[in-house]
Amino acid sequence: MRHVVITFLLFALSGLLAACGAANVDQLTGKTWQLTAFTEKAPAFQGVVSPEEQPNYTVAFDPNLTFDATADCNEVIGTYEKSGVNRLAVTMGASTLAFCGEGSYSDIYLHLLARAARYSVTNDELTITLDDESTLTFVVGVAPEASSPGASASIVAAAVATHEPTEKPTAKPTEKPTAKPTEKPTAKPTPKPTAKPTPTPTADPTAKPTTAPSQGPSTGLLGKTWQLTAITTKNPAFEGVIPDDQQASYTITFAADGTVSVLADCNTVTGTFEAADALADSGTLTITRDAGSLRVCGPDSFGDLYGFGLANVTSYASASDVLTMTLLDDGQMTFE
C-alpha cells in the first residue's frame, strides 16, 4: 500500500512539474517583452532602462522556436530551444550592426541575451538568467511594427558609407598646418638680411621645430597605442581596474587623419574621432564607430563596458603619459 501511495505521489508531482513547464512556455511566447534592467556578475555591473527607453530593447519568442529582438537601432532574429522545466538557449541569427550612438545599451543587451540559460515568468515579468547567474529583466510591452532585417541592414550599410564623421576630420587638419608656417619664416629673415644671416635663422628655426613635435605626441592623443587601466560608469553602474595582464586586450590608437582603431578583447573596431587639436593636452573628444566585429567575448570580458564607454566620451586630458577620458554621465576611463 505504501509503495502504491509513493508511486501515485511521484506521478502527481511529475504531472505538476510538466504543467508548470507548459504554463511557463505559454507565458514566454506570444508577447513582446521590454527590457527594464540587467546585471552582470563578472565584471560586476548593473543597469536600469528608463521607461521611455524600454520599447527600444525588446524580445518576442514565437511558438515555432524563433525569436526577434530590438536592440536600440538594431534588429536581430534567431532561434531558441527549451528543455526541462525552464531551460532556455538562444542562438543569434541575422542582425544589423549599426552604431546606435551615445547612451545605447545595444551591444550589452545582445551579448547578455546570447548567454541565456533559463527563464521564469511571474506576474507578467520575465527574468532570463544567464550562464553565470547574471540576469535580464523584462515586462510585457506593446508589440512593435513588423520590420525586415534585410531592409534594416541595407539602410545601415548606406548610413555607414555616408557617415558624417568623414566631413569633420578633414575640416580641422587644414586649419593649423597652413596658419603658422607662413607667418614666422617671412617675418624675421627680411629685417636684417646682412647683419646676422647665419646665426639667427639657424638658431631659432632649428631649435623650436624639434621640440614642438616631440612634446605633442607625448601629451596629446596621437603617437601612441593607449591601454585601458580603469573604467567608471554610472548607468550601467561599474567601477573597476583592468588587471595588468588584460590591459593589452583593451587599446585605442588615434591617427592624424582623424581615424581611430580599437581592440576590445576579442573584437576589433574602426571609426573616427573629433577633437579640436589632437596634439593638445586636453579638449573635447567624440568617438564614432564605423565598423567592427561584435562577438561575445566571454563572461569575464570588459569588452561591452569598454565599447559603451567609448560611445559616450565627451572630453579628454593627457599628462605624464596618462590619458583620461570623461564620459557623458561623468564616468571616466583611464589609459596608459
Short mmCIF file of C-alpha atoms in Angstrom, two decimals:
data_model
loop_
_atom_site.label_atom_id
_atom_site.label_comp_id
_atom_site.label_asym_id
_atom_site.label_seq_id
_atom_site.Cartn_x
_atom_site.Cartn_y
_atom_site.Cartn_z
CA MET A 1 0.00 0.00 0.00
CA ARG A 2 2.80 2.37 0.94
CA HIS A 3 4.52 1.61 -2.39
CA VAL A 4 1.29 2.45 -4.27
CA VAL A 5 0.95 5.78 -2.42
CA ILE A 6 4.55 6.79 -3.18
CA THR A 7 4.12 5.85 -6.85
CA PHE A 8 0.93 7.90 -7.02
CA LEU A 9 2.63 10.93 -5.41
CA LEU A 10 5.58 10.74 -7.80
CA PHE A 11 3.20 10.51 -10.74
CA ALA A 12 1.23 13.53 -9.49
CA LEU A 13 4.42 15.51 -8.90
CA SER A 14 5.73 14.79 -12.39
CA GLY A 15 2.38 15.87 -13.82
CA LEU A 16 2.50 19.09 -11.81
CA LEU A 17 6.03 19.90 -12.99
CA ALA A 18 5.04 19.23 -16.59
CA ALA A 19 2.03 21.52 -16.18
CA CYS A 20 4.23 24.27 -14.71
CA GLY A 21 6.65 23.86 -17.59
CA ALA A 22 3.84 24.14 -20.11
CA ALA A 23 2.50 27.22 -18.33
CA ASN A 24 5.93 28.82 -18.42
CA VAL A 25 6.25 28.13 -22.14
CA ASP A 26 2.81 29.62 -22.79
CA GLN A 27 3.71 32.70 -20.79
CA LEU A 28 7.04 33.08 -22.61
CA THR A 29 5.65 33.07 -26.13
CA GLY A 30 3.17 35.33 -27.86
CA LYS A 31 4.30 38.50 -26.06
CA THR A 32 6.69 41.32 -26.69
CA TRP A 33 8.97 41.69 -23.68
CA GLN A 34 10.57 45.05 -22.89
CA LEU A 35 13.90 45.20 -21.05
CA THR A 36 13.79 47.02 -17.69
CA ALA A 37 17.12 46.08 -16.06
CA PHE A 38 20.24 43.96 -16.45
CA THR A 39 23.04 42.70 -14.21
CA GLU A 40 26.42 41.18 -15.00
CA LYS A 41 28.40 39.16 -12.45
CA ALA A 42 31.95 39.37 -13.84
CA PRO A 43 32.85 42.15 -14.24
CA ALA A 44 30.10 43.14 -11.81
CA PHE A 45 27.84 45.89 -13.16
CA GLN A 46 24.14 46.63 -13.37
CA GLY A 47 21.93 48.96 -15.34
CA VAL A 48 18.35 50.21 -15.35
CA VAL A 49 16.48 51.03 -18.57
CA SER A 50 14.26 54.08 -18.22
CA PRO A 51 10.54 53.62 -19.05
CA GLU A 52 10.80 55.79 -22.17
CA GLU A 53 13.71 53.69 -23.47
CA GLN A 54 12.25 50.26 -22.68
CA PRO A 55 10.39 49.93 -26.03
CA ASN A 56 13.82 50.19 -27.71
CA TYR A 57 15.03 46.93 -26.11
CA THR A 58 12.63 44.05 -26.73
CA VAL A 59 12.41 40.34 -27.45
CA ALA A 60 9.47 38.28 -28.75
CA PHE A 61 9.54 34.46 -28.66
CA ASP A 62 7.39 32.69 -31.25
CA PRO A 63 5.91 29.23 -30.59
CA ASN A 64 7.79 27.93 -33.68
CA LEU A 65 11.08 28.38 -31.70
CA THR A 66 12.20 31.56 -33.45
CA PHE A 67 12.55 34.99 -31.88
CA ASP A 68 13.07 38.56 -32.95
CA ALA A 69 14.63 41.29 -30.83
CA THR A 70 15.16 45.03 -30.98
CA ALA A 71 18.36 46.45 -29.51
CA ASP A 72 18.01 50.21 -29.86
CA CYS A 73 18.74 50.90 -33.57
CA ASN A 74 19.46 47.24 -34.36
CA GLU A 75 17.16 44.33 -35.25
CA VAL A 76 18.01 40.68 -34.57
CA ILE A 77 16.36 37.39 -35.47
CA GLY A 78 17.32 33.93 -34.25
CA THR A 79 16.20 30.64 -32.75
CA TYR A 80 15.79 29.32 -29.22
CA GLU A 81 15.49 25.95 -27.53
CA LYS A 82 13.64 24.87 -24.39
CA SER A 83 14.40 21.85 -22.25
CA GLY A 84 13.30 20.63 -18.84
CA VAL A 85 11.06 22.92 -16.84
CA ASN A 86 12.64 26.29 -17.67
CA ARG A 87 15.91 25.79 -19.54
CA LEU A 88 16.43 28.28 -22.38
CA ALA A 89 19.18 28.53 -25.02
CA VAL A 90 19.28 31.40 -27.52
CA THR A 91 21.08 31.30 -30.87
CA MET A 92 21.62 34.64 -32.60
CA GLY A 93 20.87 34.78 -36.32
CA ALA A 94 20.92 37.65 -38.79
CA SER A 95 21.24 41.11 -37.31
CA THR A 96 22.07 44.68 -38.21
CA LEU A 97 25.30 46.08 -36.77
CA ALA A 98 24.62 49.80 -36.67
CA PHE A 99 26.35 52.14 -34.25
CA CYS A 100 23.44 53.44 -32.16
CA GLY A 101 25.29 56.35 -30.54
CA GLU A 102 25.78 57.65 -27.05
CA GLY A 103 23.90 56.07 -24.18
CA SER A 104 22.95 52.93 -26.12
CA TYR A 105 22.84 49.52 -24.41
CA SER A 106 22.63 47.72 -27.77
CA ASP A 107 25.87 45.71 -27.56
CA ILE A 108 25.48 44.95 -23.85
CA TYR A 109 21.90 43.73 -24.30
CA LEU A 110 22.62 41.46 -27.27
CA HIS A 111 25.71 39.91 -25.70
CA LEU A 112 23.83 39.16 -22.48
CA LEU A 113 20.81 37.74 -24.33
CA ALA A 114 23.07 35.37 -26.26
CA ARG A 115 24.12 33.78 -22.96
CA ALA A 116 20.60 32.87 -21.76
CA ALA A 117 20.46 29.68 -19.67
CA ARG A 118 16.97 29.60 -18.09
CA TYR A 119 13.90 31.74 -17.56
CA SER A 120 10.94 32.33 -15.27
CA VAL A 121 7.72 34.30 -15.66
CA THR A 122 5.90 35.80 -12.66
CA ASN A 123 3.06 38.32 -12.85
CA ASP A 124 3.91 39.39 -16.41
CA GLU A 125 7.60 39.85 -15.53
CA LEU A 126 10.18 37.75 -17.37
CA THR A 127 13.60 37.05 -15.87
CA ILE A 128 16.24 35.46 -18.07
CA THR A 129 19.14 34.08 -16.08
CA LEU A 130 22.48 33.69 -17.83
CA ASP A 131 25.19 31.07 -17.64
CA ASP A 132 26.93 32.85 -14.73
CA GLU A 133 23.76 33.89 -12.85
CA SER A 134 23.67 37.33 -14.47
CA THR A 135 20.11 38.45 -15.30
CA LEU A 136 17.91 40.28 -17.79
CA THR A 137 14.53 41.52 -16.51
CA PHE A 138 11.56 42.30 -18.79
CA VAL A 139 7.93 43.40 -18.58
CA VAL A 140 5.17 42.88 -21.13
CA GLY A 141 5.16 45.64 -23.73
CA VAL A 142 3.32 46.59 -26.89
CA ALA A 143 4.18 44.56 -29.99
CA PRO A 144 6.30 46.65 -32.38
CA GLU A 145 5.53 47.06 -36.07
CA ALA A 146 6.96 44.28 -38.22
CA SER A 147 10.32 45.12 -39.71
CA SER A 148 12.59 43.43 -42.22
CA PRO A 149 16.14 42.69 -41.04
CA GLY A 150 17.28 42.72 -44.65
CA ALA A 151 15.89 46.19 -45.21
CA SER A 152 17.41 47.41 -41.94
CA ALA A 153 20.79 46.00 -42.96
CA SER A 154 20.78 47.88 -46.27
CA ILE A 155 19.79 51.11 -44.54
CA VAL A 156 22.60 50.67 -42.02
CA ALA A 157 25.12 49.96 -44.79
CA ALA A 158 24.13 53.16 -46.55
CA ALA A 159 24.36 55.13 -43.32
CA VAL A 160 27.85 53.80 -42.58
CA ALA A 161 29.02 54.58 -46.12
CA THR A 162 27.91 58.23 -45.88
CA HIS A 163 28.60 58.85 -42.20
CA GLU A 164 29.10 62.46 -41.07
CA PRO A 165 32.47 61.94 -39.38
CA THR A 166 34.18 61.93 -42.78
CA GLU A 167 33.42 65.65 -43.06
CA LYS A 168 34.88 66.85 -39.79
CA PRO A 169 38.19 65.00 -39.58
CA THR A 170 39.23 66.71 -42.84
CA ALA A 171 37.97 70.12 -41.80
CA LYS A 172 40.40 70.71 -38.94
CA PRO A 173 43.70 69.24 -40.14
CA THR A 174 43.86 72.00 -42.80
CA GLU A 175 43.47 74.90 -40.34
CA LYS A 176 46.71 74.74 -38.37
CA PRO A 177 49.27 73.37 -40.85
CA THR A 178 48.75 76.46 -43.07
CA ALA A 179 48.13 79.04 -40.34
CA LYS A 180 51.62 79.44 -38.83
CA PRO A 181 54.22 78.24 -41.37
CA THR A 182 53.91 81.43 -43.47
CA GLU A 183 53.98 83.96 -40.59
CA LYS A 184 57.35 83.43 -38.90
CA PRO A 185 59.60 82.20 -41.73
CA THR A 186 59.00 85.52 -43.58
CA ALA A 187 58.80 87.78 -40.51
CA LYS A 188 62.46 87.75 -39.37
CA PRO A 189 64.54 86.84 -42.44
CA THR A 190 63.77 90.23 -44.18
CA PRO A 191 64.52 92.82 -41.40
CA LYS A 192 68.31 92.10 -41.18
CA PRO A 193 69.40 90.22 -44.27
CA THR A 194 73.12 91.06 -43.97
CA ALA A 195 73.54 91.72 -40.25
CA LYS A 196 73.17 88.22 -38.86
CA PRO A 197 72.15 85.96 -41.70
CA THR A 198 73.50 82.72 -40.36
CA PRO A 199 73.19 82.94 -36.53
CA THR A 200 69.54 83.99 -36.24
CA PRO A 201 67.89 81.83 -38.95
CA THR A 202 69.70 78.66 -37.86
CA ALA A 203 69.42 79.15 -34.10
CA ASP A 204 65.67 79.65 -33.73
CA PRO A 205 64.25 77.69 -36.71
CA THR A 206 66.12 74.51 -35.81
CA ALA A 207 65.73 74.75 -32.02
CA LYS A 208 61.97 75.08 -31.76
CA PRO A 209 60.63 72.91 -34.60
CA THR A 210 62.32 69.91 -32.99
CA THR A 211 60.85 70.47 -29.53
CA ALA A 212 57.23 71.03 -30.58
CA PRO A 213 56.67 67.75 -32.48
CA SER A 214 58.21 65.65 -29.70
CA GLN A 215 56.08 67.27 -26.98
CA GLY A 216 52.75 66.95 -28.82
CA PRO A 217 52.56 63.15 -29.19
CA SER A 218 53.72 62.58 -25.61
CA THR A 219 50.87 64.59 -24.07
CA GLY A 220 48.17 64.60 -26.75
CA LEU A 221 46.17 61.78 -28.33
CA LEU A 222 48.47 60.88 -31.23
CA GLY A 223 51.58 58.76 -31.49
CA LYS A 224 50.70 56.02 -29.01
CA THR A 225 48.66 52.91 -28.51
CA TRP A 226 46.81 53.57 -25.26
CA GLN A 227 45.93 50.66 -22.95
CA LEU A 228 42.83 50.80 -20.73
CA THR A 229 43.70 50.61 -17.00
CA ALA A 230 40.45 51.59 -15.24
CA ILE A 231 36.82 52.41 -16.02
CA THR A 232 33.93 54.02 -14.15
CA THR A 233 30.36 54.33 -15.49
CA LYS A 234 27.16 55.50 -13.79
CA ASN A 235 24.49 53.53 -15.72
CA PRO A 236 25.37 50.73 -16.03
CA ALA A 237 26.92 51.20 -12.60
CA PHE A 238 30.52 49.99 -12.58
CA GLU A 239 33.86 51.00 -11.13
CA GLY A 240 36.90 48.80 -11.56
CA VAL A 241 40.53 48.36 -12.53
CA ILE A 242 41.61 46.31 -15.54
CA PRO A 243 44.09 43.62 -14.39
CA ASP A 244 47.66 44.22 -15.63
CA ASP A 245 47.70 41.04 -17.68
CA GLN A 246 44.49 42.05 -19.54
CA GLN A 247 45.25 45.70 -20.34
CA ALA A 248 46.86 44.84 -23.69
CA SER A 249 43.45 43.46 -24.77
CA TYR A 250 41.76 46.88 -24.43
CA THR A 251 43.52 49.50 -26.53
CA ILE A 252 42.87 52.56 -28.68
CA THR A 253 45.07 54.30 -31.27
CA PHE A 254 44.35 57.75 -32.70
CA ALA A 255 45.71 58.60 -36.17
CA ALA A 256 46.49 62.05 -37.55
CA ASP A 257 43.91 61.59 -40.34
CA GLY A 258 41.04 61.52 -37.81
CA THR A 259 40.60 57.74 -37.71
CA VAL A 260 40.73 55.51 -34.66
CA SER A 261 41.35 51.78 -34.18
CA VAL A 262 40.21 49.88 -31.11
CA LEU A 263 40.88 46.45 -29.63
CA ALA A 264 38.10 45.41 -27.23
CA ASP A 265 39.07 41.94 -26.06
CA CYS A 266 38.03 39.56 -28.88
CA ASN A 267 36.66 42.38 -31.07
CA THR A 268 38.37 44.93 -33.28
CA VAL A 269 36.68 48.22 -34.15
CA THR A 270 37.50 51.06 -36.52
CA GLY A 271 35.98 54.52 -36.57
CA THR A 272 36.60 58.23 -36.50
CA PHE A 273 37.20 60.83 -33.80
CA GLU A 274 36.75 64.57 -33.49
CA ALA A 275 39.00 66.76 -31.35
CA ALA A 276 39.78 70.47 -31.64
CA ASP A 277 43.52 69.73 -31.54
CA ALA A 278 44.66 66.11 -31.21
CA LEU A 279 48.12 67.25 -30.03
CA ALA A 280 46.73 69.38 -27.19
CA ASP A 281 46.91 68.28 -23.55
CA SER A 282 43.10 68.39 -23.22
CA GLY A 283 39.93 69.21 -25.09
CA THR A 284 36.60 67.92 -26.33
CA LEU A 285 36.51 64.46 -27.88
CA THR A 286 33.90 62.29 -29.58
CA ILE A 287 34.44 58.80 -30.99
CA THR A 288 32.20 57.19 -33.61
CA ARG A 289 32.36 53.51 -34.55
CA ASP A 290 32.21 52.79 -38.28
CA ALA A 291 32.81 49.05 -38.47
CA GLY A 292 33.98 46.12 -36.41
CA SER A 293 33.18 42.68 -35.04
CA LEU A 294 30.60 42.13 -32.29
CA ARG A 295 31.50 38.70 -30.95
CA VAL A 296 30.58 37.61 -27.42
CA CYS A 297 33.98 37.50 -25.73
CA GLY A 298 33.05 35.62 -22.56
CA PRO A 299 31.59 36.21 -19.10
CA ASP A 300 34.72 37.89 -17.68
CA SER A 301 35.24 40.33 -20.54
CA PHE A 302 35.32 44.13 -20.12
CA GLY A 303 34.59 44.49 -23.85
CA ASP A 304 30.94 45.58 -23.54
CA LEU A 305 31.70 48.18 -20.87
CA TYR A 306 34.65 49.48 -22.86
CA GLY A 307 32.56 49.84 -26.01
CA PHE A 308 29.82 51.58 -24.05
CA GLY A 309 32.35 53.99 -22.57
CA LEU A 310 33.91 54.87 -25.93
CA ALA A 311 30.49 55.71 -27.40
CA ASN A 312 29.92 58.19 -24.56
CA VAL A 313 33.24 60.07 -24.46
CA THR A 314 32.90 63.87 -24.33
CA SER A 315 36.40 65.13 -23.42
CA TYR A 316 39.95 64.07 -22.55
CA ALA A 317 43.02 65.17 -20.61
CA SER A 318 46.57 63.87 -21.05
CA ALA A 319 49.51 64.30 -18.68
CA SER A 320 52.63 62.28 -17.80
CA ASP A 321 51.71 59.51 -20.26
CA VAL A 322 48.28 59.02 -18.68
CA LEU A 323 45.14 59.66 -20.75
CA THR A 324 41.80 60.24 -19.02
CA MET A 325 38.54 60.29 -20.98
CA THR A 326 35.42 61.78 -19.38
CA LEU A 327 32.02 60.33 -20.27
CA LEU A 328 28.57 61.87 -20.66
CA ASP A 329 27.48 60.68 -17.21
CA ASP A 330 30.74 61.98 -15.60
CA GLY A 331 32.20 58.48 -15.64
CA GLN A 332 35.83 58.08 -16.66
CA MET A 333 38.20 55.78 -18.50
CA THR A 334 41.94 55.87 -17.78
CA PHE A 335 44.67 54.76 -20.18
CA GLU A 336 48.44 54.46 -20.12
#
